[in-house]
Coordinates of C-alpha atoms in Angstrom, one line a residue:
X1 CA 0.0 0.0 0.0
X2 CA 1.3 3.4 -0.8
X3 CA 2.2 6.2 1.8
X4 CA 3.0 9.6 1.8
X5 CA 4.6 11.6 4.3
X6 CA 5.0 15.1 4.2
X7 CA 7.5 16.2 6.9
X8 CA 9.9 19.6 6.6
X9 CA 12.3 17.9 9.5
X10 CA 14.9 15.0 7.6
X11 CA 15.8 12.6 10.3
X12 CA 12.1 12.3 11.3
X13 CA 11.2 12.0 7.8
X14 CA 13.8 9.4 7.6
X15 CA 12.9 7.4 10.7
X16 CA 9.3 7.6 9.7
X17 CA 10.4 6.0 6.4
X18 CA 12.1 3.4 7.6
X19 CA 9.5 2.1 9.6
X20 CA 6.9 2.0 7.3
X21 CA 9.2 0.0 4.3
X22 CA 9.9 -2.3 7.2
X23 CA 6.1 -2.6 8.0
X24 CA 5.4 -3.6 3.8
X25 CA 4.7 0.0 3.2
X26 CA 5.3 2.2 -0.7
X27 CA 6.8 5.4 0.2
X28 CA 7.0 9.0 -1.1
X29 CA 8.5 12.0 0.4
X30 CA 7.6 15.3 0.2
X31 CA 9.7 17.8 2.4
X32 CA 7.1 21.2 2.6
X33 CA 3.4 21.4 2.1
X34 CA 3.4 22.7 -1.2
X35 CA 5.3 19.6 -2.3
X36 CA 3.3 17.3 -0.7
X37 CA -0.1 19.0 -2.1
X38 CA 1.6 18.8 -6.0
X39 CA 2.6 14.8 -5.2
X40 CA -1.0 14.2 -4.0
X41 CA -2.8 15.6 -6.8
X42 CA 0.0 13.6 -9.6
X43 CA -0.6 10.1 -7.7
X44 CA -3.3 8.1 -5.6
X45 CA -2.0 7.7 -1.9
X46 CA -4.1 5.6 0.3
X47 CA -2.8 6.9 3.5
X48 CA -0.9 10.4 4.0
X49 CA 0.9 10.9 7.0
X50 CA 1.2 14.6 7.5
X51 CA 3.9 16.9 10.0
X52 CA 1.3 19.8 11.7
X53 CA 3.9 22.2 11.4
X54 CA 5.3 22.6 8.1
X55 CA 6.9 25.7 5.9
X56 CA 4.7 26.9 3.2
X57 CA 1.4 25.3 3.5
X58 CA 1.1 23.3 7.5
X59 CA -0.5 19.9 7.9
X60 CA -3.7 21.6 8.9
X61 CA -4.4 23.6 5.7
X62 CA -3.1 20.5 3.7
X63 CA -5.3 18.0 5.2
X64 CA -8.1 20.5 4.4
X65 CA -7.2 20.9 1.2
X66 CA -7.1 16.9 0.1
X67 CA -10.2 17.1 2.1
X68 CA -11.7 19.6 -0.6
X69 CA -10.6 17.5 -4.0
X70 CA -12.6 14.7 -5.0
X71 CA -11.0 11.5 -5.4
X72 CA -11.7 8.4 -6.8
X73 CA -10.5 6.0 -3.2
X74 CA -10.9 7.4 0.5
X75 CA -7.2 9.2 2.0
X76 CA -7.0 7.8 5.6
X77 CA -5.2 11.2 6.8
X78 CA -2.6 10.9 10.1
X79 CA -1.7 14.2 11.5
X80 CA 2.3 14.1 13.4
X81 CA 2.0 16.8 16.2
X82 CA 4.0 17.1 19.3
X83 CA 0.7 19.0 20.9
X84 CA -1.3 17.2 23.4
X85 CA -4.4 19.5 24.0
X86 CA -7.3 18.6 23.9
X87 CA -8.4 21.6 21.7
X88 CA -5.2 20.5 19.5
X89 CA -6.6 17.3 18.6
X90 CA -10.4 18.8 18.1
X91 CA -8.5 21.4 15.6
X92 CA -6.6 18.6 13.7
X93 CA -9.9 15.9 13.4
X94 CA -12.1 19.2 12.3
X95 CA -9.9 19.4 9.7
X96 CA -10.5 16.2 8.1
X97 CA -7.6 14.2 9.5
X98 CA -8.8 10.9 10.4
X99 CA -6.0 10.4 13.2
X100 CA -3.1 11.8 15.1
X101 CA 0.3 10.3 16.4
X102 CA 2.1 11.9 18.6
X103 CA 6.2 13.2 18.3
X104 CA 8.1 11.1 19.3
X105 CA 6.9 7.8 17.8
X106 CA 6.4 4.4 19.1
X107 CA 6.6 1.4 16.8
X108 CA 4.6 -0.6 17.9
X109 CA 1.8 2.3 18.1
X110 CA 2.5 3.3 14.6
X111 CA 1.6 -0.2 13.5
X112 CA -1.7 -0.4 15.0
X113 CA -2.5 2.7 13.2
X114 CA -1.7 2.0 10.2
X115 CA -3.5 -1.3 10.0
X116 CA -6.9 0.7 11.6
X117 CA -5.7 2.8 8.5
X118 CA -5.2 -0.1 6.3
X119 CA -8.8 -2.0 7.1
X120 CA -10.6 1.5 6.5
X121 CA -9.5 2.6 3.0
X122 CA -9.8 -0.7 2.2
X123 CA -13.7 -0.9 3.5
X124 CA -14.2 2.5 2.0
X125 CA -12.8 1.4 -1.1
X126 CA -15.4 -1.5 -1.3
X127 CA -18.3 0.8 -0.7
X128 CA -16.8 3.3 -2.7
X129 CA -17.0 0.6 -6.0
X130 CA -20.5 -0.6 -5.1
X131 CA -22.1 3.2 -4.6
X132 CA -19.8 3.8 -8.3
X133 CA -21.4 0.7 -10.2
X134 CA -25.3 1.6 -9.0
X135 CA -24.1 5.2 -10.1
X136 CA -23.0 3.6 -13.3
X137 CA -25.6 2.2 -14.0
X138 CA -28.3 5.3 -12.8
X139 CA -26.1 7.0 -15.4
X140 CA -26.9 4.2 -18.0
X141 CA -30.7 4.3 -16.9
X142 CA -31.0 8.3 -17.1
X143 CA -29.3 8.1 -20.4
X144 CA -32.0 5.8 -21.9
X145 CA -35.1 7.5 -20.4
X146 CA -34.0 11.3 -19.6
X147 CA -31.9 11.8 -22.8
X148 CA -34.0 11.4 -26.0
X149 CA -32.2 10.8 -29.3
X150 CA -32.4 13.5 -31.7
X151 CA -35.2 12.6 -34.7
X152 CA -33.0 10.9 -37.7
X153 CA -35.7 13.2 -40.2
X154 CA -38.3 15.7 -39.7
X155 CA -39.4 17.7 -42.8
X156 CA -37.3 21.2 -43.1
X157 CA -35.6 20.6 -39.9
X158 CA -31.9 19.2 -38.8
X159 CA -31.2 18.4 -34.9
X160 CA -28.3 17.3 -32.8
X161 CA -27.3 17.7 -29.8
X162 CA -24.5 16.4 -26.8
X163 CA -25.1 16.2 -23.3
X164 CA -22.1 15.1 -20.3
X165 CA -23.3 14.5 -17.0
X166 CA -20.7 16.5 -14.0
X167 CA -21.0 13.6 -11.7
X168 CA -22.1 10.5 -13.8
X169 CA -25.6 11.7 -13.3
X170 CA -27.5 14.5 -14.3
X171 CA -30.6 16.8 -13.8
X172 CA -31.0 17.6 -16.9
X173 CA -33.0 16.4 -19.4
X174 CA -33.5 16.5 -22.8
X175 CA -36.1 14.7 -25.3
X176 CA -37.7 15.3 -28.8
X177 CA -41.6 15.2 -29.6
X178 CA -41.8 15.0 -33.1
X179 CA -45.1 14.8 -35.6
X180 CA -46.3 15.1 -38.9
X181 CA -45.5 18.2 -41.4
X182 CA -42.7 18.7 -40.5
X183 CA -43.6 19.7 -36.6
X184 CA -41.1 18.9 -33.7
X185 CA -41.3 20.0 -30.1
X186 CA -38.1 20.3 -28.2
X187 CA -37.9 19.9 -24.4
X188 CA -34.4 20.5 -22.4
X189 CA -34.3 21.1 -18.7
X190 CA -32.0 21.8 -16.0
X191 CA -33.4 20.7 -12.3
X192 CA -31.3 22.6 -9.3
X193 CA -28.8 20.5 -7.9
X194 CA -26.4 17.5 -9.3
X195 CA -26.0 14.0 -9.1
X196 CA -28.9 11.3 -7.8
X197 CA -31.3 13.5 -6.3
X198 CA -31.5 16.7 -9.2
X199 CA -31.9 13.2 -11.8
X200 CA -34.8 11.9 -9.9
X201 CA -36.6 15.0 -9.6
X202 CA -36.0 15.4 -13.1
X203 CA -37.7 12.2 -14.0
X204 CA -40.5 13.3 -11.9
X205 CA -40.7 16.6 -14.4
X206 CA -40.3 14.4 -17.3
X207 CA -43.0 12.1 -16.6
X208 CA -45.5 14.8 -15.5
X209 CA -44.9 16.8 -18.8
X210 CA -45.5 13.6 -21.1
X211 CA -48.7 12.7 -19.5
X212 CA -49.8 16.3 -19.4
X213 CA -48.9 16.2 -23.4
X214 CA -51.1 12.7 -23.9
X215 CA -53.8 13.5 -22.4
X216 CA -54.2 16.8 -24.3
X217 CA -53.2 14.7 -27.9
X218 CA -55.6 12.1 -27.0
X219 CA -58.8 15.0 -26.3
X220 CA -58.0 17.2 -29.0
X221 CA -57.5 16.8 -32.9
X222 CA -54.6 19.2 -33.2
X223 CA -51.5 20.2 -31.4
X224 CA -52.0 21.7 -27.5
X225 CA -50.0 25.2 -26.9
X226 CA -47.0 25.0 -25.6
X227 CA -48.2 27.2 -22.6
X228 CA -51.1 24.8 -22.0
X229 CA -48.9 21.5 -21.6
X230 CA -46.5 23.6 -19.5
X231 CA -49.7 24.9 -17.4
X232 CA -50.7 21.3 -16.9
X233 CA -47.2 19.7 -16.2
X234 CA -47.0 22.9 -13.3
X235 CA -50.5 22.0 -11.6
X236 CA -48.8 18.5 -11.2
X237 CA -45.7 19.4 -9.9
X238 CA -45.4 22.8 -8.3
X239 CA -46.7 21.7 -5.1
X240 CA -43.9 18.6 -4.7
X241 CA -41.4 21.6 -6.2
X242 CA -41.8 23.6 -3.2
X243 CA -42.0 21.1 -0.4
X244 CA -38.5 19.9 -1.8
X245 CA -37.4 23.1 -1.8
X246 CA -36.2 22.8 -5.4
X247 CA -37.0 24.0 -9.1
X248 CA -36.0 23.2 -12.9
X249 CA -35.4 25.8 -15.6
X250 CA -36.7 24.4 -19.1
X251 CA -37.2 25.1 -22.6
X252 CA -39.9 23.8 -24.5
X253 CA -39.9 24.5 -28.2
X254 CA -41.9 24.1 -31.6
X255 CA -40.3 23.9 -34.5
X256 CA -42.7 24.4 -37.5
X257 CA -40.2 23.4 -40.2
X258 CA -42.4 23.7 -43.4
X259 CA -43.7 27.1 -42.0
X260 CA -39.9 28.7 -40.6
X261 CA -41.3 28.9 -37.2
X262 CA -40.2 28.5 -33.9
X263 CA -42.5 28.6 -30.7
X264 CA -41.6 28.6 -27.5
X265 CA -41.9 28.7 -23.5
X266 CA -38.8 29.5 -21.8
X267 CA -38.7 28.8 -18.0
X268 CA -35.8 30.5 -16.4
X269 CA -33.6 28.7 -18.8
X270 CA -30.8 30.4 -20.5
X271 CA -31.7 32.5 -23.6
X272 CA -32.7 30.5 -26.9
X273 CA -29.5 31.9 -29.3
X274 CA -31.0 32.6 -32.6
X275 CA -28.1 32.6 -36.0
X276 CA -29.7 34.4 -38.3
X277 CA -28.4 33.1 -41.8
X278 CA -29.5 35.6 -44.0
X279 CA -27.0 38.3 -41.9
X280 CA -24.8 36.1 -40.1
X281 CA -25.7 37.4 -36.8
X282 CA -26.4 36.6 -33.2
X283 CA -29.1 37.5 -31.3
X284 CA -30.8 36.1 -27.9
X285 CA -33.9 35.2 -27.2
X286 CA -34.4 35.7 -23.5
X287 CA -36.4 33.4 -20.9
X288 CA -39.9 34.5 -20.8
X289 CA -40.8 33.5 -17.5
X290 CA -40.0 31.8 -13.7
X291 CA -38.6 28.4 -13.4
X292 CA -41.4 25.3 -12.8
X293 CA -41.5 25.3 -9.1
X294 CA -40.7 28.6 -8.7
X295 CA -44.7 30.0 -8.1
X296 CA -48.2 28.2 -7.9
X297 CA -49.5 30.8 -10.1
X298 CA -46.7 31.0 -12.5
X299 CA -48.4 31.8 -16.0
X300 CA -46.2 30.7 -19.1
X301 CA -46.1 32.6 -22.1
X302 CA -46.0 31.3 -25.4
X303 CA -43.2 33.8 -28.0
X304 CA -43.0 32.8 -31.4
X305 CA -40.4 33.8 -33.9
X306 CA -40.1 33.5 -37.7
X307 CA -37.1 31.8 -39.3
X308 CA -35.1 31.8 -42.9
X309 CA -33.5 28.9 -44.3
X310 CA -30.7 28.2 -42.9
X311 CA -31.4 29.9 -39.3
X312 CA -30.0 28.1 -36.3
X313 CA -31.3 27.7 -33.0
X314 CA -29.1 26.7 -30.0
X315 CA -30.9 25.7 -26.6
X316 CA -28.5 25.2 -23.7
X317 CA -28.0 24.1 -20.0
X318 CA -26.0 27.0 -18.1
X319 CA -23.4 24.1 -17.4
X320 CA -22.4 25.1 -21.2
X321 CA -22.8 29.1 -21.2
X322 CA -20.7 28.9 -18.0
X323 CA -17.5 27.2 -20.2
X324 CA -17.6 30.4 -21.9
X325 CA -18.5 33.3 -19.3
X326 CA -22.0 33.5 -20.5
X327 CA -24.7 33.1 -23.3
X328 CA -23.7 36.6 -24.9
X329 CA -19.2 34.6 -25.2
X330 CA -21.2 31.5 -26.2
X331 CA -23.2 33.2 -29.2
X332 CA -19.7 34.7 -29.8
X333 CA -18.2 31.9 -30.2
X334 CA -21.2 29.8 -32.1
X335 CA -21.5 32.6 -34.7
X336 CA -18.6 31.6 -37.1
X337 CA -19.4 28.2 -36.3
X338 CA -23.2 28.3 -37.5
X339 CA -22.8 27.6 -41.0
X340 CA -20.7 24.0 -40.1
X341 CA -22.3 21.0 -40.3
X342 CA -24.2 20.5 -37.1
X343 CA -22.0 17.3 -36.5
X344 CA -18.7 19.1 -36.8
X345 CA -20.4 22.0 -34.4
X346 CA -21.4 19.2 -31.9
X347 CA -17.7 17.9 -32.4
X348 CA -16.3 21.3 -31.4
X349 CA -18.5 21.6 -28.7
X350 CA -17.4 18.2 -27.5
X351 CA -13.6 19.0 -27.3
X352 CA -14.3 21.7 -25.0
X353 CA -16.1 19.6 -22.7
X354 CA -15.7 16.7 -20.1
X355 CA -16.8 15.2 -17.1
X356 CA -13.4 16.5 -15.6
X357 CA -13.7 20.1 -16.7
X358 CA -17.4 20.7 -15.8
X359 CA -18.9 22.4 -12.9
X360 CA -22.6 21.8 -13.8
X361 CA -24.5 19.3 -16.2
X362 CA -24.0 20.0 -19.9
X363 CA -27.0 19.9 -22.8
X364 CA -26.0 21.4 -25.7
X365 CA -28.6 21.1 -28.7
X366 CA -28.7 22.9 -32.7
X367 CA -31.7 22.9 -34.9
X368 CA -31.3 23.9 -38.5
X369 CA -33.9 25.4 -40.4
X370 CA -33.3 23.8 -43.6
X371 CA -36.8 24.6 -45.6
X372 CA -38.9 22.8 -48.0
X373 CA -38.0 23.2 -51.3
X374 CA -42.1 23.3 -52.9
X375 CA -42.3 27.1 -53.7
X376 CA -42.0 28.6 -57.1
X377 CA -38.7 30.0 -56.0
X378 CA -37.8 28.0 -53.4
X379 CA -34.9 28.7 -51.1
X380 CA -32.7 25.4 -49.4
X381 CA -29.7 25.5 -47.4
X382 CA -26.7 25.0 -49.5
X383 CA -25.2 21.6 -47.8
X384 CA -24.7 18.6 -50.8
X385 CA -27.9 17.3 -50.5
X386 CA -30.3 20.1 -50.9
X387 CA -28.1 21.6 -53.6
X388 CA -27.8 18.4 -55.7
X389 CA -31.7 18.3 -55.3
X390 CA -31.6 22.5 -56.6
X391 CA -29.5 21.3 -59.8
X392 CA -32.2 18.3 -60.5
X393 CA -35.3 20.4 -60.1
X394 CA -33.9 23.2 -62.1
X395 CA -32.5 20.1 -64.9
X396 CA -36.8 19.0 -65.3
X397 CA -37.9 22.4 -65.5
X398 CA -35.3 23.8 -67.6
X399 CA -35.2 20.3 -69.9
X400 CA -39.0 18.9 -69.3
X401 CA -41.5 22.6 -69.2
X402 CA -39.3 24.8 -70.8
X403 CA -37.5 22.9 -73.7
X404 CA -34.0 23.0 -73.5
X405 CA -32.3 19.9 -75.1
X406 CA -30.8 17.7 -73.2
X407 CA -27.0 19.1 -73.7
X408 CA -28.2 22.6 -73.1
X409 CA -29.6 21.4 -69.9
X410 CA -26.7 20.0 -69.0
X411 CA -24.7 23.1 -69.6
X412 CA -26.6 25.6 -67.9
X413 CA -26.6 22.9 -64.6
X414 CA -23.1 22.8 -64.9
X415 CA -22.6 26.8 -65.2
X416 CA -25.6 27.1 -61.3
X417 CA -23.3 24.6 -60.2
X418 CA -20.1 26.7 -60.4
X419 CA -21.9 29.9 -60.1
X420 CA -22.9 28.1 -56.5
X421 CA -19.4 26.7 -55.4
X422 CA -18.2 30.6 -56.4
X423 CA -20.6 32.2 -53.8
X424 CA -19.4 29.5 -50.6
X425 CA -16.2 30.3 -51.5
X426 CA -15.6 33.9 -51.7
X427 CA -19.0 35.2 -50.3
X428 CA -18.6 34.6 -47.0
X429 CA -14.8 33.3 -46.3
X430 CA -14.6 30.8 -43.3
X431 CA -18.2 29.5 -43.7
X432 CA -19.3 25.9 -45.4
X433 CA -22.7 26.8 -46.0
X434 CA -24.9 29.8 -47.2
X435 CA -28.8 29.9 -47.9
X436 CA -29.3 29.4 -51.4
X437 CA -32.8 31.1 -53.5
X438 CA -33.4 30.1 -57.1
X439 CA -35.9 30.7 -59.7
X440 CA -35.9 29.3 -63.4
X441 CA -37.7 31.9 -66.1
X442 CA -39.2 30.5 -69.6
X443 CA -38.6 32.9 -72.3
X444 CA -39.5 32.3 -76.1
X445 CA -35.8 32.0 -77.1
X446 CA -34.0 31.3 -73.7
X447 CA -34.2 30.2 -70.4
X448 CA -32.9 31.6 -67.2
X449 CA -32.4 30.8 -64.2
X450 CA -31.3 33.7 -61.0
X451 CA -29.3 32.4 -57.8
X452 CA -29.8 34.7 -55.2
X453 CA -27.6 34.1 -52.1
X454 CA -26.3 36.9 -49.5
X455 CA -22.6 37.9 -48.6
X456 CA -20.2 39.9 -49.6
X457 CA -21.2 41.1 -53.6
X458 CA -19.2 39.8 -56.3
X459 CA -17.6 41.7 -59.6
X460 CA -15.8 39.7 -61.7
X461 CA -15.6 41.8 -64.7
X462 CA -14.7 40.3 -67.9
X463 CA -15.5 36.7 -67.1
X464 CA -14.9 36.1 -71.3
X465 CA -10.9 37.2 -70.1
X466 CA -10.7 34.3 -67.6
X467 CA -7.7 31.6 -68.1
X468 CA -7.8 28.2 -67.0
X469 CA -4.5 28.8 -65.2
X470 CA -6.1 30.8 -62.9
X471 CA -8.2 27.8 -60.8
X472 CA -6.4 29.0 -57.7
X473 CA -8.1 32.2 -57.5
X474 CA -11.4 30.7 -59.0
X475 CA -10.8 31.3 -62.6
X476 CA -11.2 28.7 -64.2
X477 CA -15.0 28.3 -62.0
X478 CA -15.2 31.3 -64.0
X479 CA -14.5 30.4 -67.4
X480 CA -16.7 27.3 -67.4
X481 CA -19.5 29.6 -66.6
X482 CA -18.7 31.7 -69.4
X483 CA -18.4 28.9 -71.8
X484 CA -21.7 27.2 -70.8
X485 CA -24.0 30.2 -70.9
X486 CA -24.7 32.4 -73.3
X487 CA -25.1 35.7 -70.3
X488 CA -24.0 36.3 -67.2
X489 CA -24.8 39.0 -65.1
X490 CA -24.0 39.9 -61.6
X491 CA -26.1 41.9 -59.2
X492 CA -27.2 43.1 -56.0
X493 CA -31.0 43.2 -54.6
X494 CA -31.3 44.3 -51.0
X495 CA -29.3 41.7 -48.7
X496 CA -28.6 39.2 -51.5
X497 CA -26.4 38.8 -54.3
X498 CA -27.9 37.8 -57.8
X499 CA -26.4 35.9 -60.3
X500 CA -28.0 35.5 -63.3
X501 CA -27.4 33.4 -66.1
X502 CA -29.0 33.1 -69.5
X503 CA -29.4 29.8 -72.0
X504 CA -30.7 30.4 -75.2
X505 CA -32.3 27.7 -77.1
X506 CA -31.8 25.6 -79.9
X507 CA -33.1 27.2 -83.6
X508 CA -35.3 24.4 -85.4
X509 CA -35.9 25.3 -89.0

């Protein structure tokens, strides 16, 4: 078993050191407290034997300091003193030592304490594992009721989201209600508190909210109000809430993803951070009313804000605005971020976070407003797959209803398609994505079709000039456009760029 005395006198330390390798004992030295404190926090000591008086840090404020860091095993502390009052030994067990000995030692008593030492940690340890596994496995149990997955498709929207327990279990809580047309509701909560007890209570929430939501669904033909479910899950709560002396903050959302709109009820959470895609900016959207538990009364407000394609919505537990300082350095740091992939947001996210580093529970979730694409000029988010499904809707019009042949069409696809790679690139530098709007135009003798996107405007001049040597600065994007159109013209119309460009079609005699 491994000891480690701290002692600022030698030949006690060496004496001391002595006795214990004789006795079957692993031991470290440290000679001060401040080098006793940095070899307790870089290994796992069982036992520490500590000198009271010491230079730099005494035995007294180190044994209060272990005391203070959670560890994995118990430290059995032993506090060397040559005092003998009773007020001494009151002092040294009030601050956390678990023994004394007294200067100078006796053998034989230094080997009955150590093996009262030795049958504690070693009984601690036991109850230690078995209190960790049911821990464990509350963690694995609160993982698989508390912590929904996000929906793999809902029409118009995108979702993901992380959350890390502090202290293998959380209180918050985090699940997704989603239904047809494209509608999902959005719950994350934060109950007061950590560990077992803030979990179960946010069961209890949970539970109360979901049976408040079916027995609404089951009287009704359409959706309840978020501020009526809310209502309901209070009257079955708030009473329990305030005898425990306890509250949660929560977030309940609706996400209307045909529609671009978001409702919601925000209980003493932290504000909803709204990315607005369109002007690649921030802005928050603060709590509109008391925690659940907080009144009897409490009424809960329904807001409701409209979204463009692209939009992103981030609800959080403060055990992730606190990583950062608050929700106004979060949106700070989410706002060149927005445009990513939610995955590789998530993935950032993640690699700021652990168990280890965390003060509080953390639930971080992103929802994309990606649109449906049904309109006469529809709008879609520019990631692969709505793009590639832009270039095939604008292939049947342009070939099918408007009568380009089929190389033509091919052509003009080819030219949106660079036109579109040209605006991620240069229109906004840094981001992957940008909302796209396009709109194809029958004419007698041509078709066009306008890409309208927003970002910094784009002049190229004489794109007939352009020389395939000059890929690297997107030249030779450039000249393929020019060679597979017969117009191109660039533009400007309030906060979007427009690109225009014109196929003529084939003469039949």
């Amino acid at each position: 078993m491994k000891v480690l005395v701290v002692d600022d006198d030698e030949i006690s330390s060496l004496i001391l050191s002595e006795n214990l390798r004789e006795l079957g004992y692993e031991v470290t030295m440290a000679h001060d407290g401040e080098e006793g404190w940095d070899t307790f926090t870089s290994q796992e000591f069982p036992i520490v034997i500590l000198d009271w008086m010491m230079p730099k840090l005494d035995g007294i404020s180190l044994c209060k300091r272990i005391r203070e860091k959670y560890t994995k095993a118990y430290t059995y502390i032993i506090l060397l003193t040559g005092r003998t009052e009773r007020e001494d030994r009151i002092k040294a067990l009030e601050s956390g030592a678990d023994d004394f000995l007294i200067k100078p030692l006796d053998a034989g008593e230094l080997r009955a304490r150590l093996g009262v030492a030795a049958r504690i940690t070693e009984s601690e340890t036991a109850l230690r594992t078995v209190r960790n596994m049911e821990i464990e496995l509350g963690a694995d149990i609160q993982r698989k009721l508390l912590f929904g997955a996000p929906p793999a498709s809902v029409e118009g929207i995108h979702v993901d989201s992380i959350s890390i327990p502090s202290k293998s279990v959380a209180g918050d809580f985090l699940d997704y209600y989603p239904y047809a047309n494209g509608i999902l509701d959005v719950l994350v909560g934060d109950v007061m508190g950590k560990g077992v007890p803030a979990a179960m209570v946010a069961a209890g929430i949970k539970s109360a909210l979901e049976k408040s939501l079916l027995s609404m669904l089951s009287r009704s033909a359409g959706l309840p109000a978020l501020e009526d479910v809310l209502q309901a899950t209070s009257n079955r709560v708030v009473s329990e809430l305030i005898s425990l002396n306890t509250y949660a903050t929560l977030c309940y959302a609706r996400f209307y993803g045909a529609q671009r709109r978001l409702a919601y009820v925000n209980c003493g959470h932290p504000s909803l951070i709204r990315w607005d895609a369109l002007k690649d900016e921030c802005e928050l959207l603060p709590p509109s009313t008391v925690p659940l538990g907080f009144l009897e009364d409490a009424k809960f407000p329904e807001s409701e804000v409209e979204l463009g394609i692209g939009d992103l919505i981030c609800i959080y537990s403060d055990g992730i605005s606190d990583i950062f300082g608050g929700p106004e350095e979060l949106a700070e740091w989410l706002r060149p971020r927005a445009s990513f992939p939610l995955r590789e947001i998530q993935m950032e996210m993640d690699a700021l976070t652990s168990e280890d580093q965390l003060k509080d529970d953390a639930t971080f979730v992103v929802i994309r407003e990606t649109g449906v694409a049904e309109s006469a000029n529809p709008v879609v988010w520019s990631e692969y797959g709505a793009l590639q499904k832009a270039r095939e809707r604008i292939r049947v019009v342009a070939q099918g209803s408007y009568g380009l042949n089929a190389d033509a069409a091919g052509e003009l696809i080819l030219a949106v398609q660079e036109a579109g790679s040209n605006a991620v690139r240069h229109a906004r530098p840094g981001h992957k994505n940008l909302p796209f709007g396009y709109k194809v135009t029958n004419f007698v003798d041509s078709v066009r079709v306008e890409l309208r996107y927003p970002g910094e405007a784009f002049q190229p001049g004489n794109i007939d000039m352009v020389q395939p040597d000059m890929a690297t600065e997107g030249g030779l994007g450039l000249s393929i456009i020019a060679r597979c159109v017969d117009e191109v013209v660039f533009g400007r119309d309030g906060e979007w760029n427009v690109v225009s460009l014109v196929k003529r079609k084939a003469v039949h005699n």
